[in-house]
Short mmCIF file of C-alpha atoms in Angstrom, two decimals:
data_model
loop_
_atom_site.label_atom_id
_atom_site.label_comp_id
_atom_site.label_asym_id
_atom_site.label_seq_id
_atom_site.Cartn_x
_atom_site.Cartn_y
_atom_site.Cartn_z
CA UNK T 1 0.00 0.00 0.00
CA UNK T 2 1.31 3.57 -0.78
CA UNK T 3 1.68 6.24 1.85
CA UNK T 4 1.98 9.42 0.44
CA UNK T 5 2.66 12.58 3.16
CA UNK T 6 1.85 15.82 2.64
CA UNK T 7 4.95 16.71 -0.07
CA UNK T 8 4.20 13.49 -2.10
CA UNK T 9 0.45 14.26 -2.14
CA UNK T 10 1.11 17.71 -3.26
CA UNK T 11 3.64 16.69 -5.84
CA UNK T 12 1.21 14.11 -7.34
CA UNK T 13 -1.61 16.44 -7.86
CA UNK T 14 -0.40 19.36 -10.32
CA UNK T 15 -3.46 21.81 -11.17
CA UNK T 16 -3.59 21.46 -14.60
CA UNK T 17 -4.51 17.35 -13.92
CA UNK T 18 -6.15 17.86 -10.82
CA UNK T 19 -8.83 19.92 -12.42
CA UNK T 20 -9.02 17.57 -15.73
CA UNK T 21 -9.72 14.94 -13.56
CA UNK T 22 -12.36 16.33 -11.24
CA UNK T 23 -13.69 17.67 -15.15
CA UNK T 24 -13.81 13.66 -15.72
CA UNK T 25 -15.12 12.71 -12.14
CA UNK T 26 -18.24 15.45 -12.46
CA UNK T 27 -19.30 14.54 -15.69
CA UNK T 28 -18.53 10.39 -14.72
CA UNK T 29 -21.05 7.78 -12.65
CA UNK T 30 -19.34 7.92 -9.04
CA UNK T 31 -21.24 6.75 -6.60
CA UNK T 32 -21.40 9.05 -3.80
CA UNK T 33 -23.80 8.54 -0.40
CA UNK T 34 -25.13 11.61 1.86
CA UNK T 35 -21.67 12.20 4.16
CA UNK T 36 -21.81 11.81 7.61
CA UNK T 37 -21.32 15.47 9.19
CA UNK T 38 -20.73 15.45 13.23
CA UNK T 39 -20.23 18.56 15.49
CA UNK T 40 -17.62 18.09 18.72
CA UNK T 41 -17.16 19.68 21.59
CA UNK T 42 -13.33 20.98 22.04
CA UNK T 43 -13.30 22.15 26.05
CA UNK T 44 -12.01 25.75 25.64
CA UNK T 45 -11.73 26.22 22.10
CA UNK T 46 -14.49 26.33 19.06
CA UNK T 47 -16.79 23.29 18.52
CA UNK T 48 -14.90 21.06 15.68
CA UNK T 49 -16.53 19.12 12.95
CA UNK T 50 -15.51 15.82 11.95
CA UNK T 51 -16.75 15.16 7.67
CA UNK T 52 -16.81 11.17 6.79
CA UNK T 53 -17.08 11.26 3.09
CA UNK T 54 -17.35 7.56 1.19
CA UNK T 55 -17.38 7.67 -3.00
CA UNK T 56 -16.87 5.07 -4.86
CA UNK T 57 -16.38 3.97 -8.71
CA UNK T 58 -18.18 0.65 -9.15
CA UNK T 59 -15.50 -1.92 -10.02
CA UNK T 60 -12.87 0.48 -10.36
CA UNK T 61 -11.75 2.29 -7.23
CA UNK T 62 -13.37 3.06 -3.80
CA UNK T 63 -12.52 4.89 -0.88
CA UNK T 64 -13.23 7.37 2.32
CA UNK T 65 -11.80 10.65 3.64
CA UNK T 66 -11.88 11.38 7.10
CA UNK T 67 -11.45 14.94 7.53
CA UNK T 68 -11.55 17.67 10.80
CA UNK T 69 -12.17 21.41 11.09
CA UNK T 70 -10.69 22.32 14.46
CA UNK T 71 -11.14 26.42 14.13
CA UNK T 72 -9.17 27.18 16.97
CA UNK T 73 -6.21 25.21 15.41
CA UNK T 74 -4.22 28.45 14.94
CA UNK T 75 -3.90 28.66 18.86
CA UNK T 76 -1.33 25.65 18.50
CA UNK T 77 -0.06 26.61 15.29
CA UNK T 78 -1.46 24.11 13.50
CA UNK T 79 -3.69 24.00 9.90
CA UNK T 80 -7.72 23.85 10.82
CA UNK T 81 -8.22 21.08 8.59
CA UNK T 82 -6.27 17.83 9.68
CA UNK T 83 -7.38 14.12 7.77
CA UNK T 84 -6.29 11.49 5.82
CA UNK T 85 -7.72 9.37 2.87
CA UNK T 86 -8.19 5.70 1.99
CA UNK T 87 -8.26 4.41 -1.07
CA UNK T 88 -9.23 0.89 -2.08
CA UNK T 89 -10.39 -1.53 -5.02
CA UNK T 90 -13.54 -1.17 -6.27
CA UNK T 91 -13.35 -5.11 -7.41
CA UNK T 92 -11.94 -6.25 -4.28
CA UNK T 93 -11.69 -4.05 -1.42
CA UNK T 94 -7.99 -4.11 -1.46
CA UNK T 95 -6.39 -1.11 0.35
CA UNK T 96 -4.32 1.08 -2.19
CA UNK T 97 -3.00 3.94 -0.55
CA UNK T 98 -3.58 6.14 2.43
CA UNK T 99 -3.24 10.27 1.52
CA UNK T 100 -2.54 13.06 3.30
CA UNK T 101 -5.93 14.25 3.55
CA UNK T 102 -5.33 18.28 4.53
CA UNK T 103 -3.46 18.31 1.26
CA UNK T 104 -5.94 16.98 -0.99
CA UNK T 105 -8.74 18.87 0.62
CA UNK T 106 -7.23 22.03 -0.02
CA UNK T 107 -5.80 21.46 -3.60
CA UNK T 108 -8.86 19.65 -4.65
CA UNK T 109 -11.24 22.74 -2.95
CA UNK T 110 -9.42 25.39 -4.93
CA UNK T 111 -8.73 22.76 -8.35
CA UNK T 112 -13.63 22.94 -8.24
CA UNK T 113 -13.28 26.82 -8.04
CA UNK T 114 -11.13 26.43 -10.86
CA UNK T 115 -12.85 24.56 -13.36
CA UNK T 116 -16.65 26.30 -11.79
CA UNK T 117 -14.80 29.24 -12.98
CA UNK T 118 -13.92 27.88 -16.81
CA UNK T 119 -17.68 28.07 -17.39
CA UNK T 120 -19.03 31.32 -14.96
CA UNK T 121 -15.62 33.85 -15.61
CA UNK T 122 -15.61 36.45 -18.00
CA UNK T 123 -12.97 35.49 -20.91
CA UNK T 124 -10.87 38.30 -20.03
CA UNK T 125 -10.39 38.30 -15.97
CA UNK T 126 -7.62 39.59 -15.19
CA UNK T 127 -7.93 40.25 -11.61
CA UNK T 128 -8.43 37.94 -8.54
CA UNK T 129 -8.89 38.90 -4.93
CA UNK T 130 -8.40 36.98 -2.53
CA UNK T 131 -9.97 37.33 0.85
CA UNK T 132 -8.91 34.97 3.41
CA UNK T 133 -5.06 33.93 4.81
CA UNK T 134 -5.43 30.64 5.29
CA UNK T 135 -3.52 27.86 3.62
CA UNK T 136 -6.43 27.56 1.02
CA UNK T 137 -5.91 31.01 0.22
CA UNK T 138 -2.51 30.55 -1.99
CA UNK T 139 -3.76 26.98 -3.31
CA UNK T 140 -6.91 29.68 -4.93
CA UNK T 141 -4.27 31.75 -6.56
CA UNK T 142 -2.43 29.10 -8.43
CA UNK T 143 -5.32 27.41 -9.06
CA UNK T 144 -7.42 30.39 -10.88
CA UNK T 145 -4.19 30.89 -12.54
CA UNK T 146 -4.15 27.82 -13.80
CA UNK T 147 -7.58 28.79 -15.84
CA UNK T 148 -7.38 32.35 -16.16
CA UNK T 149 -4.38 34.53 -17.36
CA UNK T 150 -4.06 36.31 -13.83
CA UNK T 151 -1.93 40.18 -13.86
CA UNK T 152 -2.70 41.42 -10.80
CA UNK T 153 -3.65 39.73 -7.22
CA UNK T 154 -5.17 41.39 -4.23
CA UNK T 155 -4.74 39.45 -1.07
CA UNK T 156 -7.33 40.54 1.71
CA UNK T 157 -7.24 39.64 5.51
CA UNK T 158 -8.28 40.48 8.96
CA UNK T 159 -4.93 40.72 9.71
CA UNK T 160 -2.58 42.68 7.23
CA UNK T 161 0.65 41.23 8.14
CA UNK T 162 -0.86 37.53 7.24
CA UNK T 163 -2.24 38.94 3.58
CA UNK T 164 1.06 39.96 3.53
CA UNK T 165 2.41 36.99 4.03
CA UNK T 166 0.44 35.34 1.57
CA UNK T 167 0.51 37.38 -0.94
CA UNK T 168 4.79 37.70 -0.44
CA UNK T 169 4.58 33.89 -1.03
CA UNK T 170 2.40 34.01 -4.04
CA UNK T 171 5.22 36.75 -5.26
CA UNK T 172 7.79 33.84 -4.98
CA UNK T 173 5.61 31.45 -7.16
CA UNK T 174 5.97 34.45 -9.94
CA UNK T 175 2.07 36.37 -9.38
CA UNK T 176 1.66 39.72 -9.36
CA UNK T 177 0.32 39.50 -5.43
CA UNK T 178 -0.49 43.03 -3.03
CA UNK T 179 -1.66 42.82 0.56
CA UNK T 180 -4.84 45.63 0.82
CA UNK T 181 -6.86 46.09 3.46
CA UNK T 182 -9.65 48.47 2.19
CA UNK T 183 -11.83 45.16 1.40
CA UNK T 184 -14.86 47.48 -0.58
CA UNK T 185 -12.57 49.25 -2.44
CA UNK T 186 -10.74 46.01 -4.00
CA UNK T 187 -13.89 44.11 -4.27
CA UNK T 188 -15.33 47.13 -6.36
CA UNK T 189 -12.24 46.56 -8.69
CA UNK T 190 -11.96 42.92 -9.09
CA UNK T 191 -12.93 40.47 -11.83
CA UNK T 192 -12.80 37.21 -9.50
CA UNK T 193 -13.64 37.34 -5.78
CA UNK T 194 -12.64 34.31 -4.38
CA UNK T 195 -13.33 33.69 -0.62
CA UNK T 196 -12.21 31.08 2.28
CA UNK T 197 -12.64 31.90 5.53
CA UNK T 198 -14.75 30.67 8.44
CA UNK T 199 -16.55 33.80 8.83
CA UNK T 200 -20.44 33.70 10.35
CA UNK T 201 -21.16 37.08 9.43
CA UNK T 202 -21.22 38.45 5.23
CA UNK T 203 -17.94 40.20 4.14
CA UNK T 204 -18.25 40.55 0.97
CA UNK T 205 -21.78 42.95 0.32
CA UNK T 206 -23.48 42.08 -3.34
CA UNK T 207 -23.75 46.43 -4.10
CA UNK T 208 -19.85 46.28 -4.28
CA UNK T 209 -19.87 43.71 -6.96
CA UNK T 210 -18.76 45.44 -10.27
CA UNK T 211 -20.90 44.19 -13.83
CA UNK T 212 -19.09 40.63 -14.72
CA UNK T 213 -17.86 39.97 -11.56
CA UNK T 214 -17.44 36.42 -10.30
CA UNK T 215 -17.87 35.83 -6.70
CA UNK T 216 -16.05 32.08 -5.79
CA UNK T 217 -17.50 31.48 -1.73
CA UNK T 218 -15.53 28.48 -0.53
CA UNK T 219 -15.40 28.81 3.08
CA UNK T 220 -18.43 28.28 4.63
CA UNK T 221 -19.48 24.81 5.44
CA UNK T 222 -22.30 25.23 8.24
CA UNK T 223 -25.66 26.64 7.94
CA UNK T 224 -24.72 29.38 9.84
CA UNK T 225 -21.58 30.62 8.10
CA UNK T 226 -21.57 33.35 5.98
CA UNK T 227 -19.31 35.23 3.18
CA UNK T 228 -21.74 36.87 0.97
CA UNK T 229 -24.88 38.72 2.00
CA UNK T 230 -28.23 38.66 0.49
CA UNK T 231 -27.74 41.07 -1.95
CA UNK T 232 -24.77 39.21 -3.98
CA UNK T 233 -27.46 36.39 -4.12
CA UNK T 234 -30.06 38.62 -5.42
CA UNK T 235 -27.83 40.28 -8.27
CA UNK T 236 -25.78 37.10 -9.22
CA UNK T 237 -26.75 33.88 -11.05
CA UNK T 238 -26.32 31.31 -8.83
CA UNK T 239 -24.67 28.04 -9.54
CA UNK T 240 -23.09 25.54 -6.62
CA UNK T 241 -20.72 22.10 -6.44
CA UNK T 242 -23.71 19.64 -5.66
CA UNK T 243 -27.35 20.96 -5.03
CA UNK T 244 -27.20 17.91 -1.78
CA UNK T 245 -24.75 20.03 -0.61
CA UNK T 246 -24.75 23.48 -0.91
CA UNK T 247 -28.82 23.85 -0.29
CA UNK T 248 -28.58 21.65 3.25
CA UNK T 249 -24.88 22.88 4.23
CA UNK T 250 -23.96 26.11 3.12
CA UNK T 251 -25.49 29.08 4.92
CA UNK T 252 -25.14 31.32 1.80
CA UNK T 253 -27.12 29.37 0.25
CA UNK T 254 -29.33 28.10 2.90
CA UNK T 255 -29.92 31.21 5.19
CA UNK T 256 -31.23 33.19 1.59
CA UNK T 257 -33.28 30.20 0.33
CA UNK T 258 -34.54 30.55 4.26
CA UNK T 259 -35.93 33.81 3.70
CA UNK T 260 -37.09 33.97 0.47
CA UNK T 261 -33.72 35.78 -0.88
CA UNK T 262 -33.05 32.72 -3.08
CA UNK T 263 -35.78 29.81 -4.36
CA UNK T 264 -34.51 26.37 -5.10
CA UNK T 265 -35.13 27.08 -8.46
CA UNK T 266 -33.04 30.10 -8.34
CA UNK T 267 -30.14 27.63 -8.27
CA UNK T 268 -29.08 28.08 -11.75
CA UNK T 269 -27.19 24.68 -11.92
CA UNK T 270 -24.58 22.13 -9.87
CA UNK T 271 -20.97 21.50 -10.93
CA UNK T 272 -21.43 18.27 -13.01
CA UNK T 273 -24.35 20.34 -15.42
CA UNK T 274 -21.81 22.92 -16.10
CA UNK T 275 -19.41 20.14 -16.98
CA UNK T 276 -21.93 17.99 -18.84
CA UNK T 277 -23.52 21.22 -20.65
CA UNK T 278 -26.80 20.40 -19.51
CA UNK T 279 -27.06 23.80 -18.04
CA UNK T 280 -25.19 26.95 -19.66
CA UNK T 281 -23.09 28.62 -17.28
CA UNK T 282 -22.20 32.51 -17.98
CA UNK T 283 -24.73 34.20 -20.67
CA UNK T 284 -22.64 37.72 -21.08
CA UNK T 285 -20.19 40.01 -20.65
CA UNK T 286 -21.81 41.67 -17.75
CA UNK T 287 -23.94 39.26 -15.60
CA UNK T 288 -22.69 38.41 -12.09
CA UNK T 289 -22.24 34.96 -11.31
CA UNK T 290 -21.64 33.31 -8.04
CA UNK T 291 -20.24 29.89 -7.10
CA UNK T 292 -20.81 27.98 -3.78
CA UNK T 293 -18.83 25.04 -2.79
CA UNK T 294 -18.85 23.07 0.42
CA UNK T 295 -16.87 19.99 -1.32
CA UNK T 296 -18.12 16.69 -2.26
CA UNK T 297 -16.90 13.09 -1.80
CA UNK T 298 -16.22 12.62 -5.93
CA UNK T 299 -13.89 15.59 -5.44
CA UNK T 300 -11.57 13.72 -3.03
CA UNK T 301 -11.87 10.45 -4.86
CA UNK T 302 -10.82 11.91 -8.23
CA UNK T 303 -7.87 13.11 -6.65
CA UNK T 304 -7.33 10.40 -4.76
CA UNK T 305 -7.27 8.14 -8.01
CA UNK T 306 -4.92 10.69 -9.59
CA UNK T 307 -2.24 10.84 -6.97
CA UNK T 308 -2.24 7.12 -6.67
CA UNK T 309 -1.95 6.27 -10.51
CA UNK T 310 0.61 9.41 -10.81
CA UNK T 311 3.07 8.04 -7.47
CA UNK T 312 2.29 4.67 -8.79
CA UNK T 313 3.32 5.10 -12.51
CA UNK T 314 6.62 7.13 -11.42
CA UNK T 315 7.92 3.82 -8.81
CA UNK T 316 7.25 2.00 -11.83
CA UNK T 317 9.05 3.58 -14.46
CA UNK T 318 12.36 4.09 -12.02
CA UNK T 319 11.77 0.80 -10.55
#
């Protein structure tokens, strides 16, 4: 069985094939049951969430991420997502590898943004913001990059001197990165807004959004977190990863359709229409769109597969 840590897994999962083969996995026939989703009680600290997410390709490949959110996390310097993935045969259950699961959340998180954004960005976006410091938030850059020719980044944070520190290591990879902290003022500017944070209460207010803006809301995973008010919902065309889980998890999604903001029907299509073409994705030059993502088991599994055939071709060739 392979174990891959956290440099292998990031090494096997390069964003240009990462995002062809979650392209593959939407548009494919994985299997993937309702995950479980538990709250627990950290003495001292924010409650913690622990995500059980089972996929499977029938006959092919199967497997299971077990992922946590411990907010607080940052209090002992460590990353709020921790986990680990398993994958096995599909024809006979044997185990395969075990992956570094913070690693594969994050690259295959921001790798969805990046091929939601394929169909719902404007041709010619030029300019991503970034709002959020968290580990996620440099994974979005190179990821939007990846789909977009990117000249100018804005990295946005509570905390200046950590959107400076992002957006100094984005400089490193060769983007055109700025720390700001007047968040209206860059949001007013900027062709792709692309958020991950844990916040509760709406940052980013839908009367800043500039004609052909694309707001990309990745944080939020509860019903009661919140990145976008109700406004960006009203002027935006709404489109999200998997109906399942964006209308039952995602508070901006499920605190508008709550109040009669946003209808079910308002939800202009999930991830594996866009990819399918069963639903058309951005209509002109100057619509809105949005794009809500709380992750999905087929999303782990396709990278799962892909780091495990990539490690296991490479042994092979210099074995």
């Amino acid at each position: 069985m392979l174990v891959l840590n956290e440099n292998e897994t990031a090494a096997a999962l390069g964003w240009a094939p990462l995002i062809a083969a979650l392209k593959e996995m939407f548009a494919g026939d994985c299997q993937m049951p309702v995950r479980h989703h538990h709250t627990m009680e950290v003495p001292g600290r924010a409650e913690a969430t622990l995500l059980l997410m089972p996929a499977w390709l029938p006959g092919r490949y199967c497997g299971v991420k077990l992922v946590s959110v411990f907010p607080d996390n940052h209090l002992s310097g460590l990353p709020a997502v921790q986990g680990g993935y398993l994958l096995t045969s599909g024809e006979t259950g044997t185990l395969l590898a075990l992956i570094d699961g913070s690693v594969l959340t994050a690259r295959r998180t921001a790798a969805a943004s990046a091929l939601a954004a394929r169909y719902l960005v404007r041709e010619d976006a030029s300019h991503l913001l970034v709002v959020g410091t968290g580990r996620l938030s440099l994974h979005l850059i190179e990821a939007h990059a990846t789909v977009r020719p990117l000249n100018r980044i804005s990295v946005w944070g509570r905390n200046l001197a950590k959107a400076e520190e992002t957006a100094a290591a984005a400089r490193e990879l060769g983007f055109a990165a700025e720390a700001v902290d007047a968040l209206e003022a860059c949001v007013r500017q900027a062709d792709i807004i692309s958020c991950a944070t844990l916040a509760t209460d709406p940052l980013i207010c839908g009367d800043w959004l500039k004609p052909g803006a694309h707001l990309d809301l990745v944080g939020g995973f509860r019903p009661s977190m919140r990145e976008a008010d109700d406004a960006a919902i009203r002027r935006a065309r709404v489109y999200v990863d998997t109906r399942g889980g964006a209308m039952t998890e995602a508070g901006d999604i499920v605190q508008p359709l709550a109040n009669g903001t946003l209808t079910p029907e308002g939800v202009c299509g999930e991830l594996s229409e866009l990819v399918r073409g069963t639903v058309h994705g951005r209509g002109s030059p100057q619509e809105i769109t949005l794009f809500k993502s709380v992750g999905a088991a087929l999303e782990d599994l396709a990278g799962a597969i892909l780091a495990y055939e990539t490690v296991k071709g490479l042994r092979q060739k210099t074995g």
